[in-house]
PDB file of C-alpha atoms in Angstrom:
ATOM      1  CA  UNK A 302       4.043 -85.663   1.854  1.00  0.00           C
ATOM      2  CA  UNK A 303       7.785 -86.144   2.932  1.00  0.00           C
ATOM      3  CA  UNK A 304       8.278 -87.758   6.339  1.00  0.00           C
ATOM      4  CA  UNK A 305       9.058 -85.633   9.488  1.00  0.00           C
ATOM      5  CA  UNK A 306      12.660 -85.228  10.408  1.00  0.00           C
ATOM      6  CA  UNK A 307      12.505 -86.506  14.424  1.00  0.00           C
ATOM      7  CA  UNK A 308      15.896 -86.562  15.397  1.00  0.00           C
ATOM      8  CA  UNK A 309      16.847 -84.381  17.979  1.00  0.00           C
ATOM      9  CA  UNK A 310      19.987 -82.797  17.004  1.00  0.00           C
ATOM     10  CA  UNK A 311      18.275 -81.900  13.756  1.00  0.00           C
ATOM     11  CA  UNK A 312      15.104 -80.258  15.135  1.00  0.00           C
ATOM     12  CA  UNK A 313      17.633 -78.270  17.822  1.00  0.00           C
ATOM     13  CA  UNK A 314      19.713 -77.034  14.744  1.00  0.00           C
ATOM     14  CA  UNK A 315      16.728 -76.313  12.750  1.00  0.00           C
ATOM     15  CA  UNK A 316      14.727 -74.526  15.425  1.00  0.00           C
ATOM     16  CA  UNK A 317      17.833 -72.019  16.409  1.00  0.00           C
ATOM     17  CA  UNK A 318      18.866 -71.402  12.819  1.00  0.00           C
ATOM     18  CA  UNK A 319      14.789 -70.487  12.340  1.00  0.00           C
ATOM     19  CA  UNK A 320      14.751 -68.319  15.044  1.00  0.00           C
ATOM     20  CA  UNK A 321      17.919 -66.310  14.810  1.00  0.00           C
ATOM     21  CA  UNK A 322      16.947 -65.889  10.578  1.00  0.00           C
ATOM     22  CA  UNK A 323      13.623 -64.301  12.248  1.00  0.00           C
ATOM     23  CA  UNK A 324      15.712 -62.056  14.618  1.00  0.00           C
ATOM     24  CA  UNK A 325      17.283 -60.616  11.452  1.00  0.00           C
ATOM     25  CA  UNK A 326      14.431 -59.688   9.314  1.00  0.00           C
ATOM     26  CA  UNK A 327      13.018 -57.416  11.702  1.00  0.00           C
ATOM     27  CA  UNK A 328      16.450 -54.926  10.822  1.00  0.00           C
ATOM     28  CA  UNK A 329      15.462 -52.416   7.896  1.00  0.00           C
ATOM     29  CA  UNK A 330      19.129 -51.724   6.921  1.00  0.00           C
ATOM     30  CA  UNK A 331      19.053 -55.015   4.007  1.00  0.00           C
ATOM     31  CA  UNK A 332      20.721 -54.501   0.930  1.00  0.00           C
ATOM     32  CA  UNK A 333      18.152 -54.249  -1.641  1.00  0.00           C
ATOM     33  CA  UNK A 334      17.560 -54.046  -5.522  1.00  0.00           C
ATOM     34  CA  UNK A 335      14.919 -52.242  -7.561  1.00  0.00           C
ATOM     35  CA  UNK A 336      14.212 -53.558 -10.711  1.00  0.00           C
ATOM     36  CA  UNK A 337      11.574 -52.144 -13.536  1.00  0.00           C
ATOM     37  CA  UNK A 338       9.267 -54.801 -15.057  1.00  0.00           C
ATOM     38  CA  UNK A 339       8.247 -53.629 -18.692  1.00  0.00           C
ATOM     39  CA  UNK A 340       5.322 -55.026 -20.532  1.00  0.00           C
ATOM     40  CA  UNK A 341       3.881 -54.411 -23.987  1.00  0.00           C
ATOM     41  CA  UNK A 342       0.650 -53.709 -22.216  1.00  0.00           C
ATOM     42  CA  UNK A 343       1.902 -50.357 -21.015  1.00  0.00           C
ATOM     43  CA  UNK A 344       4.840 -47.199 -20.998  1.00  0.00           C
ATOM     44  CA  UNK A 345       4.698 -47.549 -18.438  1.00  0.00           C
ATOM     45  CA  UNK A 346       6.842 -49.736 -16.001  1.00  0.00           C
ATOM     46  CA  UNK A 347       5.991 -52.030 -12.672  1.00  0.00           C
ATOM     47  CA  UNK A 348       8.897 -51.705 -10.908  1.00  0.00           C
ATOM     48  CA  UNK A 349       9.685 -53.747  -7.372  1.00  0.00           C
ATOM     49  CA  UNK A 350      12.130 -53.538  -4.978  1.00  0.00           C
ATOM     50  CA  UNK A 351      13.957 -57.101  -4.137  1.00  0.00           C
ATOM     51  CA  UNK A 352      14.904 -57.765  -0.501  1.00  0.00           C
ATOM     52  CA  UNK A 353      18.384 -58.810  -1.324  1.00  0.00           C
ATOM     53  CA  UNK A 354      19.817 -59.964   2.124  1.00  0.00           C
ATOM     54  CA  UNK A 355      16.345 -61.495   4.118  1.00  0.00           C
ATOM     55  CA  UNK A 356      15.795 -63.337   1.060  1.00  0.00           C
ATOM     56  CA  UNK A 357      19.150 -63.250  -0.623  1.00  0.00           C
ATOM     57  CA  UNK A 358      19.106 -66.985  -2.252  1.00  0.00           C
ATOM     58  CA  UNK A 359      15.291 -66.125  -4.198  1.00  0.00           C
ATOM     59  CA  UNK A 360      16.476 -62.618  -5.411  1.00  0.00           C
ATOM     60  CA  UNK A 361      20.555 -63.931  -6.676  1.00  0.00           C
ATOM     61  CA  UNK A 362      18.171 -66.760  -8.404  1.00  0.00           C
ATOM     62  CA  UNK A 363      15.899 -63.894  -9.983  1.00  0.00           C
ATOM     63  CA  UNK A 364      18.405 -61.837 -11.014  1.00  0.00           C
ATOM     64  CA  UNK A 365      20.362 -64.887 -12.624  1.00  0.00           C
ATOM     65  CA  UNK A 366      17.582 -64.932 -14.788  1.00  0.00           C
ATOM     66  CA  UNK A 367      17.461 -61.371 -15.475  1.00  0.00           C
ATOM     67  CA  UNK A 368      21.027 -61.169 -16.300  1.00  0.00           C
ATOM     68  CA  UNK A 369      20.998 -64.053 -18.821  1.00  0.00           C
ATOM     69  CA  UNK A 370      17.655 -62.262 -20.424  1.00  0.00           C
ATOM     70  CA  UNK A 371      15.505 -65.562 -19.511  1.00  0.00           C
ATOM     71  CA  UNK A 372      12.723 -63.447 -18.977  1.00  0.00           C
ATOM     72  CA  UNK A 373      12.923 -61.275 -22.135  1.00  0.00           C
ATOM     73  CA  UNK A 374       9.848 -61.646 -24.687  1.00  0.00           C
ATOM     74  CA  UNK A 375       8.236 -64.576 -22.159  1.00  0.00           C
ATOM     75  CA  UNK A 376       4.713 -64.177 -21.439  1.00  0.00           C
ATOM     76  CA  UNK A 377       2.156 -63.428 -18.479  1.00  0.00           C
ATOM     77  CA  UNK A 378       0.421 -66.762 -18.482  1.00  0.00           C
ATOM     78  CA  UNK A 379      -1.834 -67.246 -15.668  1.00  0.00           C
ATOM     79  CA  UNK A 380      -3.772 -64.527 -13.901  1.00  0.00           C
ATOM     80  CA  UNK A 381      -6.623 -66.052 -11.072  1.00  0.00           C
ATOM     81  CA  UNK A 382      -8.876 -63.126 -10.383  1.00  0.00           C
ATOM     82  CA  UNK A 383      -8.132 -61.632  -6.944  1.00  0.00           C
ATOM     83  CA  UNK A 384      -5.232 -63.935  -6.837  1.00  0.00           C
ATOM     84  CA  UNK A 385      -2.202 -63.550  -8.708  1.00  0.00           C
ATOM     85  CA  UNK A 386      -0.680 -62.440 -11.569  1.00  0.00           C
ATOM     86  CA  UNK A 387       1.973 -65.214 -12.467  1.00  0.00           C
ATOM     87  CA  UNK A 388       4.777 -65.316 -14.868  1.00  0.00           C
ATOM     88  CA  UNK A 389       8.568 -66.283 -16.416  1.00  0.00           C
ATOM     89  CA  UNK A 390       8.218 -69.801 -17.481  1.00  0.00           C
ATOM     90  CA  UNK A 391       6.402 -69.374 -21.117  1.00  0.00           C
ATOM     91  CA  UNK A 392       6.854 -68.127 -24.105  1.00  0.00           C
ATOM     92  CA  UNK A 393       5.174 -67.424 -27.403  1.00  0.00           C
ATOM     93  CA  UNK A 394       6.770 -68.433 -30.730  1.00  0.00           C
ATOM     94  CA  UNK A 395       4.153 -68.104 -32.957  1.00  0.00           C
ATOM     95  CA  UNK A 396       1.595 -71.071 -32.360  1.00  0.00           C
ATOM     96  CA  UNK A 397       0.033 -73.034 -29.678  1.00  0.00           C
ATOM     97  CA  UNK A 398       0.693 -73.887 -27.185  1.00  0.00           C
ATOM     98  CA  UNK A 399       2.711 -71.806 -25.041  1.00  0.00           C
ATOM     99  CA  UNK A 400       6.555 -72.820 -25.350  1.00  0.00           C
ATOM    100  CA  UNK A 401       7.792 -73.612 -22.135  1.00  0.00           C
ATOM    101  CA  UNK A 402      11.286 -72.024 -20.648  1.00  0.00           C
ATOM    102  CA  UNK A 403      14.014 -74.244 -19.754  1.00  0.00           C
ATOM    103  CA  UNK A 404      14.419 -72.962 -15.664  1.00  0.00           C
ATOM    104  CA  UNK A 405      17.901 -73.961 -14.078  1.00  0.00           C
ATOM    105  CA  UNK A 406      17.820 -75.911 -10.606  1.00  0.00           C
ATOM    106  CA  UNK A 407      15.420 -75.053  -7.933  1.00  0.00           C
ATOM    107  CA  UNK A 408      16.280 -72.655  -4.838  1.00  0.00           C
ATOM    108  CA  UNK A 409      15.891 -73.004  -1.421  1.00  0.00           C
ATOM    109  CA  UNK A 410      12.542 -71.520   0.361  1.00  0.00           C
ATOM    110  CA  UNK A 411      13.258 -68.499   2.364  1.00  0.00           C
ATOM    111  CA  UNK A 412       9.625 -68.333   3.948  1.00  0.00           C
ATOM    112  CA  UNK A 413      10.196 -64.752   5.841  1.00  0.00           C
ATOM    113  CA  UNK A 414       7.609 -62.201   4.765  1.00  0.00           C
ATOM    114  CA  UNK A 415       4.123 -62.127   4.183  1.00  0.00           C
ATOM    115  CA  UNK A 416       2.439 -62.321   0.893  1.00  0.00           C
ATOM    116  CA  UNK A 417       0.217 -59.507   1.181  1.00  0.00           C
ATOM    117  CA  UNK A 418      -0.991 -56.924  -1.913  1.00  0.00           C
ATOM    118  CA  UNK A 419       1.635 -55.540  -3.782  1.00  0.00           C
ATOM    119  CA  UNK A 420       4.565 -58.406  -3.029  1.00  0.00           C
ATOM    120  CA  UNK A 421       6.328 -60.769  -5.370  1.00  0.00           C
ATOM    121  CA  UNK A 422       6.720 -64.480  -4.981  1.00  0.00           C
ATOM    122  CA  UNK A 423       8.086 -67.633  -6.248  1.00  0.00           C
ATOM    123  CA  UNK A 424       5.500 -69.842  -7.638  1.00  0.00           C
ATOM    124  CA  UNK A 425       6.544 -73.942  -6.695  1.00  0.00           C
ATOM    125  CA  UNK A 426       5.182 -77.245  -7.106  1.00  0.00           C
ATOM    126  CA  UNK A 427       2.515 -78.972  -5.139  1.00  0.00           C
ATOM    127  CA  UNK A 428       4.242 -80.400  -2.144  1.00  0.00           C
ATOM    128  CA  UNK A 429       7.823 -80.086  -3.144  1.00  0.00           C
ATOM    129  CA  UNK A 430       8.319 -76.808  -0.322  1.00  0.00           C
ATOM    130  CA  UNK A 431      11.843 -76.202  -2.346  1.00  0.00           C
ATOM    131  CA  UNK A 432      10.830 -76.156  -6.330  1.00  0.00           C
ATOM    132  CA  UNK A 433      10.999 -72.694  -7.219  1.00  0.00           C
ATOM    133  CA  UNK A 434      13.136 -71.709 -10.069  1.00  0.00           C
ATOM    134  CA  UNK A 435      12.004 -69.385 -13.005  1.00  0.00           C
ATOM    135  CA  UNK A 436       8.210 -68.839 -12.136  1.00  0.00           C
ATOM    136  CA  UNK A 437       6.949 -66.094  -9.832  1.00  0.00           C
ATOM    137  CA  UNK A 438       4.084 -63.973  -9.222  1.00  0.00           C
ATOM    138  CA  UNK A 439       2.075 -60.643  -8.381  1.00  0.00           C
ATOM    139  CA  UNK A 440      -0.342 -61.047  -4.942  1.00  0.00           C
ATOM    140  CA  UNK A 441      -2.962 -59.191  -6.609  1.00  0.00           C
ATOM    141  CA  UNK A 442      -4.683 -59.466  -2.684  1.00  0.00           C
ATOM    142  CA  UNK A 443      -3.378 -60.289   1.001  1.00  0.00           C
ATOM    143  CA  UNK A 444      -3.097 -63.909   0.587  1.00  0.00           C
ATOM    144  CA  UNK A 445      -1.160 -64.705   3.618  1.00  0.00           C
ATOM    145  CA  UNK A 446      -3.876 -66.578   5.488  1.00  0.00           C
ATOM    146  CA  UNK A 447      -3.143 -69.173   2.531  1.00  0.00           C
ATOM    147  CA  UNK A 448       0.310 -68.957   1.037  1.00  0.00           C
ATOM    148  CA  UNK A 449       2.209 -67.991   4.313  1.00  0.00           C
ATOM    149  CA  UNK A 450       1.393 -71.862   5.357  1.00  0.00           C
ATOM    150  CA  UNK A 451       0.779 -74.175   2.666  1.00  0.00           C
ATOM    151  CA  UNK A 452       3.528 -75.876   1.152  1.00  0.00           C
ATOM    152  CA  UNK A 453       6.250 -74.792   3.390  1.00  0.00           C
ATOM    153  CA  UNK A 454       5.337 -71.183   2.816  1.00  0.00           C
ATOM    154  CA  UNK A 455       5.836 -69.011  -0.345  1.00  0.00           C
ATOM    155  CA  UNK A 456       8.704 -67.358  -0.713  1.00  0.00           C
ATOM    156  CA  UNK A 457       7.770 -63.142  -0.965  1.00  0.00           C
ATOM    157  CA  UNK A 458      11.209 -61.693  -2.133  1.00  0.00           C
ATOM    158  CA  UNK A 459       9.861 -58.038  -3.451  1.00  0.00           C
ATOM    159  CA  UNK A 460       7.429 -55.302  -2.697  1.00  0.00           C
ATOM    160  CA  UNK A 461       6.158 -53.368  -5.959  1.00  0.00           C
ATOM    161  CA  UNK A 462       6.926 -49.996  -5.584  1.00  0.00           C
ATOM    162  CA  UNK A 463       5.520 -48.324  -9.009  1.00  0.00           C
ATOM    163  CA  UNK A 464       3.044 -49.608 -11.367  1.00  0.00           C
ATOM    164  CA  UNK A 465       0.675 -52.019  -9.587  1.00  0.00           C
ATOM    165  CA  UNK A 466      -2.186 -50.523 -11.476  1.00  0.00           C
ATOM    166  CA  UNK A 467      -0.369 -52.188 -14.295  1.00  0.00           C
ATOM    167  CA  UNK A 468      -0.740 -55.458 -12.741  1.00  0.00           C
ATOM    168  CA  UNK A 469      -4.215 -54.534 -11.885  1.00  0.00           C
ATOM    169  CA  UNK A 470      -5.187 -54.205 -15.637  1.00  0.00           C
ATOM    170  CA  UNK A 471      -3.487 -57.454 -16.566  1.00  0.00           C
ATOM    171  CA  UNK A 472      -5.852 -59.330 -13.918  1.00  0.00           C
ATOM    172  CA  UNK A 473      -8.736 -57.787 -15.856  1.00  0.00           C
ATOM    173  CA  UNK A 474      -7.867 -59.369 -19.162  1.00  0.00           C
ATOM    174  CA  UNK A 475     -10.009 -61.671 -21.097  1.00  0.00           C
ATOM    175  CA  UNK A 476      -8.414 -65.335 -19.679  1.00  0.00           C
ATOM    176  CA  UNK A 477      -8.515 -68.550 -22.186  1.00  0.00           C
ATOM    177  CA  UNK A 478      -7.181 -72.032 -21.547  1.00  0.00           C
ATOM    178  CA  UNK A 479      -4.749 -73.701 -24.039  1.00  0.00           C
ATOM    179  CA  UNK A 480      -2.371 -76.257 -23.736  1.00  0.00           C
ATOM    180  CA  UNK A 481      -2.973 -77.252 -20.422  1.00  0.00           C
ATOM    181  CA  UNK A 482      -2.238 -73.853 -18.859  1.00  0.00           C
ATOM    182  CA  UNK A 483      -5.583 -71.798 -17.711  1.00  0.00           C
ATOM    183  CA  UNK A 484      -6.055 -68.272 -17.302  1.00  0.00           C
ATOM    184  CA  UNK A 485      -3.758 -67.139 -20.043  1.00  0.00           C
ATOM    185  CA  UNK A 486      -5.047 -63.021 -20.125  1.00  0.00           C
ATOM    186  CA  UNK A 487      -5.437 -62.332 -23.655  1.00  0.00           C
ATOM    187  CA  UNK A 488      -5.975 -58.876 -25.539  1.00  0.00           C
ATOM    188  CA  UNK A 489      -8.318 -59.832 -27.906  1.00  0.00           C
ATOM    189  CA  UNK A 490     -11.189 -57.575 -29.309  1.00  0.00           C
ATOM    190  CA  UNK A 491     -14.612 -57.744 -28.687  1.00  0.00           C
ATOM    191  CA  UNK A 492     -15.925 -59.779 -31.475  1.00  0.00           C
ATOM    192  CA  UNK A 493     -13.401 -62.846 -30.543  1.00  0.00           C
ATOM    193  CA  UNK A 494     -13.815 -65.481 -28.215  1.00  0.00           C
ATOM    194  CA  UNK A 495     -10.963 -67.630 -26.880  1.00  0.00           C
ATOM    195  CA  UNK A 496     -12.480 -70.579 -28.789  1.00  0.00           C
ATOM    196  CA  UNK A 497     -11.976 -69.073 -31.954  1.00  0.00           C
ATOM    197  CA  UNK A 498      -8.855 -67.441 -31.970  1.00  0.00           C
ATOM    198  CA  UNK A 499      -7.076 -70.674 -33.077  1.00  0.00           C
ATOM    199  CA  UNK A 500      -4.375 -68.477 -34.192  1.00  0.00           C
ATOM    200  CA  UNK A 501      -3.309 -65.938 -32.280  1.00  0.00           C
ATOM    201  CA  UNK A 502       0.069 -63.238 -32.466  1.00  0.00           C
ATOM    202  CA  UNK A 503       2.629 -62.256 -29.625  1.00  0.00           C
ATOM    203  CA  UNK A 504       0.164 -58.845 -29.972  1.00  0.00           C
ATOM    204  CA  UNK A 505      -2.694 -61.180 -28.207  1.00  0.00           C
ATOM    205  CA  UNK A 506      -0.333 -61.199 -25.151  1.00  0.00           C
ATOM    206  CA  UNK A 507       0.869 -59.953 -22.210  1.00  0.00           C
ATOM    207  CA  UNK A 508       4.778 -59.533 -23.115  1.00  0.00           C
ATOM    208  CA  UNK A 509       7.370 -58.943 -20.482  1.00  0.00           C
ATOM    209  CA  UNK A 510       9.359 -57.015 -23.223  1.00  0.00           C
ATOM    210  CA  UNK A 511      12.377 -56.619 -20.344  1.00  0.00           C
ATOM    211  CA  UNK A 512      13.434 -57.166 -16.843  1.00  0.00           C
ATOM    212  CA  UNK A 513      16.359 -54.912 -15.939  1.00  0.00           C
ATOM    213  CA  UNK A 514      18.278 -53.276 -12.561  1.00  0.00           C
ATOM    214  CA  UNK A 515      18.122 -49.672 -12.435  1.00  0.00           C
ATOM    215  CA  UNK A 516      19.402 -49.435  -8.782  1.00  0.00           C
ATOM    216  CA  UNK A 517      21.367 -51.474  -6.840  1.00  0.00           C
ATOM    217  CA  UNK A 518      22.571 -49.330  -4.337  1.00  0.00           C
ATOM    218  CA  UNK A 519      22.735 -50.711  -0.500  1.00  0.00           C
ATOM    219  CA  UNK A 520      19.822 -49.684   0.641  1.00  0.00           C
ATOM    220  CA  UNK A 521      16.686 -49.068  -1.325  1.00  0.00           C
ATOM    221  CA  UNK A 522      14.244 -50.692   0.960  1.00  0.00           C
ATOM    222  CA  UNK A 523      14.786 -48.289   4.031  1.00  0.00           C
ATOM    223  CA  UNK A 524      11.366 -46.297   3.470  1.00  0.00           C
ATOM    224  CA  UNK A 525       9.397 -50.068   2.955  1.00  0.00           C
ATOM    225  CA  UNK A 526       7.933 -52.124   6.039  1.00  0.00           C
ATOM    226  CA  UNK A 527       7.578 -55.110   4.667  1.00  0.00           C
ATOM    227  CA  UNK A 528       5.337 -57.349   6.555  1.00  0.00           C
ATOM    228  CA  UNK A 529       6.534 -60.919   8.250  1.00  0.00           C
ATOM    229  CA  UNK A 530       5.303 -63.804   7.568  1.00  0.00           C
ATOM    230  CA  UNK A 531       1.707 -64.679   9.859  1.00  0.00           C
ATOM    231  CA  UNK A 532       2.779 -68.249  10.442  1.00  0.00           C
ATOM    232  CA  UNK A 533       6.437 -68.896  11.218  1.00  0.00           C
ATOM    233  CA  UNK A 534       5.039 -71.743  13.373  1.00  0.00           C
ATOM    234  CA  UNK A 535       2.134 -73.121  11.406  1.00  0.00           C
ATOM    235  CA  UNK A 536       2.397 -76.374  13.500  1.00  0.00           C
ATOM    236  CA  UNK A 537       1.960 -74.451  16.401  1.00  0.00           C
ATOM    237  CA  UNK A 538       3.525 -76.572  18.741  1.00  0.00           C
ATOM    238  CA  UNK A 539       5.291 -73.338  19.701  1.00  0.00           C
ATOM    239  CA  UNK A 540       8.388 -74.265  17.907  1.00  0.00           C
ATOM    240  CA  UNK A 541       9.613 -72.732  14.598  1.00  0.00           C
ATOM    241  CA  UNK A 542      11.459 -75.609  12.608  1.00  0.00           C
ATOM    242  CA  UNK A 543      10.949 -77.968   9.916  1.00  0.00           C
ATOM    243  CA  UNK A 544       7.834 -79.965  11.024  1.00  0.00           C
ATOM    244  CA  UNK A 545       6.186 -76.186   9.930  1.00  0.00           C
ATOM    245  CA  UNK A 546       6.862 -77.239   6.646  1.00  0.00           C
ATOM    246  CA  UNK A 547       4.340 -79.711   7.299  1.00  0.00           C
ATOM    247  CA  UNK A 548       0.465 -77.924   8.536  1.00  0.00           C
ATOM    248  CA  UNK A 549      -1.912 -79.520  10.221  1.00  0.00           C
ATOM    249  CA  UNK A 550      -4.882 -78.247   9.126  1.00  0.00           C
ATOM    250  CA  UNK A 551      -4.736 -78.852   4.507  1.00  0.00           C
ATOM    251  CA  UNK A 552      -8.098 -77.129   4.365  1.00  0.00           C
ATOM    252  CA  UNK A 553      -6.592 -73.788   5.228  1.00  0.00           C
ATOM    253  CA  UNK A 554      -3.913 -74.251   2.178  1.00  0.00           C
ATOM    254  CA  UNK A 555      -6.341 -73.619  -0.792  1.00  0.00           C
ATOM    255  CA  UNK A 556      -5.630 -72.374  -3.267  1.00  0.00           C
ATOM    256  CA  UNK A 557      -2.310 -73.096  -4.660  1.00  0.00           C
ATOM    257  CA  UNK A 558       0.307 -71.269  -6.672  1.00  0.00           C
ATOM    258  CA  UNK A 559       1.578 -73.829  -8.578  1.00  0.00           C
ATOM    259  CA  UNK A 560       5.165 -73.925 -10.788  1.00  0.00           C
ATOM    260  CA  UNK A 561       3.141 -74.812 -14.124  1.00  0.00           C
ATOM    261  CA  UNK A 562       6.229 -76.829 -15.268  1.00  0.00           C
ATOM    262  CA  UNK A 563       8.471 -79.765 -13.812  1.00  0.00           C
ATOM    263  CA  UNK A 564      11.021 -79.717 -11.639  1.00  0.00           C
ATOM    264  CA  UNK A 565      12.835 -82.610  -9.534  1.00  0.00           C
ATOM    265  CA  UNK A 566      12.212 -82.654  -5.862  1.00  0.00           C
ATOM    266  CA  UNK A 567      15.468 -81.230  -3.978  1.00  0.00           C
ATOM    267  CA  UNK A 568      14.164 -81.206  -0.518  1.00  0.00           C
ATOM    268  CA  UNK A 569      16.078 -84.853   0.601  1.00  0.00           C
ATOM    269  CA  UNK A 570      19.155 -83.344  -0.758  1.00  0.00           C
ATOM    270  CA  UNK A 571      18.794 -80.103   0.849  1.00  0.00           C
ATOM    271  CA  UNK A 572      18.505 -81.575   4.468  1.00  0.00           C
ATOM    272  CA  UNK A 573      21.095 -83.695   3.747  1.00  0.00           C
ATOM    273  CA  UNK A 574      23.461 -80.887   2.917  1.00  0.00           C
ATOM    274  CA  UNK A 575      22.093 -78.974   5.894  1.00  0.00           C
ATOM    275  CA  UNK A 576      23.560 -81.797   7.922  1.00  0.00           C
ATOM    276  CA  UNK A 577      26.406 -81.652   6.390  1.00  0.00           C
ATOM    277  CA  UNK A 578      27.290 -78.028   6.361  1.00  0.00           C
ATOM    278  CA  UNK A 579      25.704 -76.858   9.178  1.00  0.00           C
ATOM    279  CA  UNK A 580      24.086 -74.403   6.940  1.00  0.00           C
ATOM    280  CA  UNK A 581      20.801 -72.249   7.257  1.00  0.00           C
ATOM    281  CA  UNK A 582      18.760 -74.834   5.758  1.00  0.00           C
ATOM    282  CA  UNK A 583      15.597 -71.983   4.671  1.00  0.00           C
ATOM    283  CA  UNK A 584      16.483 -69.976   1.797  1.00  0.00           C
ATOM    284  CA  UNK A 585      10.296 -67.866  -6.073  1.00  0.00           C
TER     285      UNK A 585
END
């Protein structure tokens, strides 16, 4: 666990920068994207609708990766039943294990709405509250009660719009275990068993065959009602500023959504830019 930032001037800046970022996600004017998810599991499309000015550093980082084609032929490789559906940072090239992607450098949490059913969110590592950078995920449930207070909060930066039953199906996928990465959902056929298919094809998968922007008009969002975040002061000290990155209570932070791959820990250099900059120091 990092330490606690104490000094005054800090907490002040932190606490009004908190609360006026609040004030502003309660307008439904934001600009907003909607982009259509395609798998090889359906024609079908999931497509989602990116909140492009509450959570404008998570979506520019998403659609970085879109734009380069990061996320073209990677793989769905984790679903946890009732969970989430998580994906963009493996690939298949032919054997095991799963080929990991090579993400670029983490983004900033922007902790502002809630990660109920139907959202999308940046998978991070285990106590690093500002890791997220290629990996992100499908609340296949409301799971705010958990991720809108562990870790700093997840960062929800999409609503699905079209196509959740898509999503739906993937969750109810066969799941094997390879390489260190568990609940891979698999297609296989009845007769097969994850032990023995020692070799499978991309056909065994979950592909995300594309990622692409089909409107990017100003405002796409203004028929969604997106809900905030339950815990904007999970410290409850009736405060809303950094210490919430810290809660008090770990058993209500189970389970986790965890980055499956590495990624340095940014948050020292983020405050220390904060201080420098004066910048919104909040931001899968």
């Amino acid at each position: 666990m990092f330490p606690k930032i104490t000094k005054k001037n800090t907490r002040t800046l932190l606490s009004l920068v908190s609360i006026a970022t609040a004030g502003l996600s309660f307008v439904n004017t934001a600009n907003a994207t909607i982009v259509e998810i395609k798998t090889s599991l359906s024609d079908e499309s999931i497509k989602v609708n990116l909140f492009d000015k509450t959570t404008p550093k998570t979506v520019k980082n998403f659609l970085n990766y879109v734009d380069t084609n990061h996320y073209t032929n990677s793989v769905v490789h984790r679903v946890s039943p009732g969970f989430v559906v998580q994906a963009g940072g493996f690939e298949f090239n032919g054997t095991w294990p799963l080929t990991a992607l090579v993400p670029n450098a983490p983004v900033l949490n922007e902790p502002i709405y809630s990660n109920v059913k139907g959202t999308i969110a940046m998978a991070k590592q285990s106590n690093d509250i500002n890791s997220a950078t290629n990996q992100w995920f499908f609340n296949l449930a409301d799971n705010s009660t958990n991720l809108d207070r562990q870790n700093g909060g997840f960062t929800a930066f999409g609503q699905v719009i079209e196509g959740f039953d898509i999503i739906e199906k993937i969750a109810l996928l066969d799941l094997c275990t390879n390489g260190g990465l568990q609940g891979i959902p698999m297609l296989i056929s009845s007769t097969q068993t994850c032990a023995n298919l020692t070799v499978p094809g991309s056909e065994n998968f979950v592909v995300i065959e594309s990622i692409n922007v089909i409107d990017s008009s100003e405002v796409t969002d203004s028929n969604l009602n997106p809900l905030l975040t339950k815990y904007p002061d999970s410290d409850g000290d009736g405060v809303k500023d950094i210490d919430d990155a810290f809660p008090s209570d770990p058993n209500k932070s189970v389970p986790d959504v965890e980055d499956s791959g590495g990624s340095m820990t940014w948050f020292t250099i983020a405050i220390l830019g904060l201080l420098a900059s004066r910048k919104r120091f909040f931001k899968f």
